[in-house]
Amino acid sequence: MREPRWLPWARWAGLGLLGLFTLTPLYVMLTSAMKPLRDVQGDFQWIPTTITLRPFADMWRTVPLARYFANSLIVASVAALVSVLIAIFAAYAISRFRFPGRRIFSVTVLSTQMFPGILFLLPLFMIYVNLGTALGVELYASRTGLIITYLTFSLPFSIWMLAGYFDSIPTALDEAAQVDGSGPVGALLRVVLPAATPGIVAVAIYAFMTAWGEVLFASVMTDETSRTLAVGLQGYATENDVYWNQIMAASLVVSVPVVAGFLLLQRYLVQGLTAGAVK
Amino acid sequence: MVVSTTSRPGAGRRPASPGGPPPPGGLRRGIADRVPARLRRLALPYLLILPAVLLELLVHLVPMVIGIGMSFLKLTQFFLRNWSAAPSAGLGNYRVAVDFDGAVGRSLLHSFLVTVAFTVLTVGLSWLLGICGAVLMQGSFRGRAVLRALFLVPYALPVYAGVITWSFLLQRDSGLVNHVLVDQLHLFGERPFWLIGSNSFVSLIVVCVWRSWPFAFLVLMAGLQNISDDLYEAAAIDGAGWGRRLRAVTLPMLRPVNQVLVLVLFLWTFNDFNTPYVLFGKSAPHEADLISIHIYQSSFVTWNFGSGSAMSVLLLLFLLLVTAVYLVATSRRRSDA
């Protein structure tokens, strides 16, 4: 198929502008993280005059970043793991069974996605406080509470995406496994799961990213010991100084795990999205 | 959204048929013939969805019901320790919220209108950038994979990391934006403020578009991959040029993807709390007072949770209405086509 002669020019102009818009903040994040404090407080410099790695060392002392980091890591990993597990079972039920209540379940779960978080923030806060007292489990201001909250945030999208993914796997595969003597759950574990690995990986990344980046509930449902990065990073702005170089360094460091994971596995995410979005 | 699935009814509980072709993997048929299996299989789908149901109940549905209940209470700071003692407010909280002559109602209406304008602009621009990027990325050229990965970074970045960086860029005295606009291009005589005053609305849109266009780009690219090359070739044989192929093949074939994408972008943007919260802090400027921040503030600053809940319920009703109208309108157009 012939491309018009202007297309390569338009392509580079268009993609160049998009690239400039997308990458400028990332460039600033990277370079400002290596500037001394006086250079980020004065006039902006495109090219740093003094390069230092001090901010990367100082940022751990200005705020207890290591603790926030560990909290975020625990919360996001556990939430992603449990969310994926639960989503696999629910999506399999939706994809392979026709049962009364199936439609209500899928519509209700999906529609929770549109709820404004602010609507259930206050009641959830109250439920966690009361449930915690009643059961003797600390839910409010604890990582457990955050994990439970976050895993439900990614659950609707995960179920929807995985159900779409399972639909694209021929039922003949499950039937072969069942003829072979596996029950439905055996068929899920032995045949469907291996075939759906890309979708499952995509959902796990999505769930991890959701939990890693959430701000609203983290700002209300944590205290100093359970604080995550989302709230912790705001600690660099003190009354006297805003340590912009350390903020940029910390932003860079907390972004690396998610961005690296996302970029390594984005192929699967696109496949998963395609299966989910096009059905 | 039309959800069609490929599996046949009852596909999951078909017993092994004795007359069928011999199973590929041996003779372990005895397990499938157990008697209580039928009952177990009727219950199985419910067992599979049970964990999801319980969690959705705990975190979404029960809190929502309680939230609706709270919206009918006079839940001010005097009753925070003992919620059940709060007197009923009847429809009072709602009456105050929609009384547009009063201060509370007027600021809620203002915040609502700001949010609508913000959402329309952000979703429109994100979609536009997404489709431009996706269409220009079609075909193969050097650097395509690297560029594609770079474009996705803002979406992969944690919200707070990306938005904090923007708030640094938008600082009046030390930020990049004013350095470029004032010092290098001399577009303004005086350094403008970007995080307070009327400019904050523009800043908020720019930051949100920066964050959400990669998502549109990702979904649209996935949609483009699913359009068969035969269609383009048929159109090319019919003499359709590049622009004509875009209008006659690409855009119509993307319609199902767009239908979902625009709805998801709309809901995310309308409910967005994270971006303004990180960009402006707890009190957003009047011109960029998005509804989530507005409700958060009127709940936690005035400690009037009853009135905050009433506003949340109104917000939910609005979103339900828009979604329902949107779904009816788009699926009708789709079945006409």
PDB file of C-alpha atoms in Angstrom, chain B residues 11 18-19 24 53 116 182 219 224 246 304:
ATOM      1  CA  ALA B  11     -20.223 -25.693  28.239  1.00  0.00           C
ATOM      2  CA  PRO B  18     -18.854 -42.312  26.001  1.00  0.00           C
ATOM      3  CA  GLY B  19     -19.412 -42.348  22.235  1.00  0.00           C
ATOM      4  CA  PRO B  24      -6.159 -37.751  24.047  1.00  0.00           C
ATOM      5  CA  VAL B  53     -18.581 -10.733  45.926  1.00  0.00           C
ATOM      6  CA  VAL B 116     -17.751  19.348  33.543  1.00  0.00           C
ATOM      7  CA  VAL B 182       8.997  34.501  30.047  1.00  0.00           C
ATOM      8  CA  VAL B 219      -6.044   1.313  23.734  1.00  0.00           C
ATOM      9  CA  LEU B 224      -5.838  -0.512  15.249  1.00  0.00           C
ATOM     10  CA  LEU B 246      -8.571   6.917   7.657  1.00  0.00           C
ATOM     11  CA  ASN B 304     -19.849  17.953  58.188  1.00  0.00           C
TER      12      ASN B 304
END
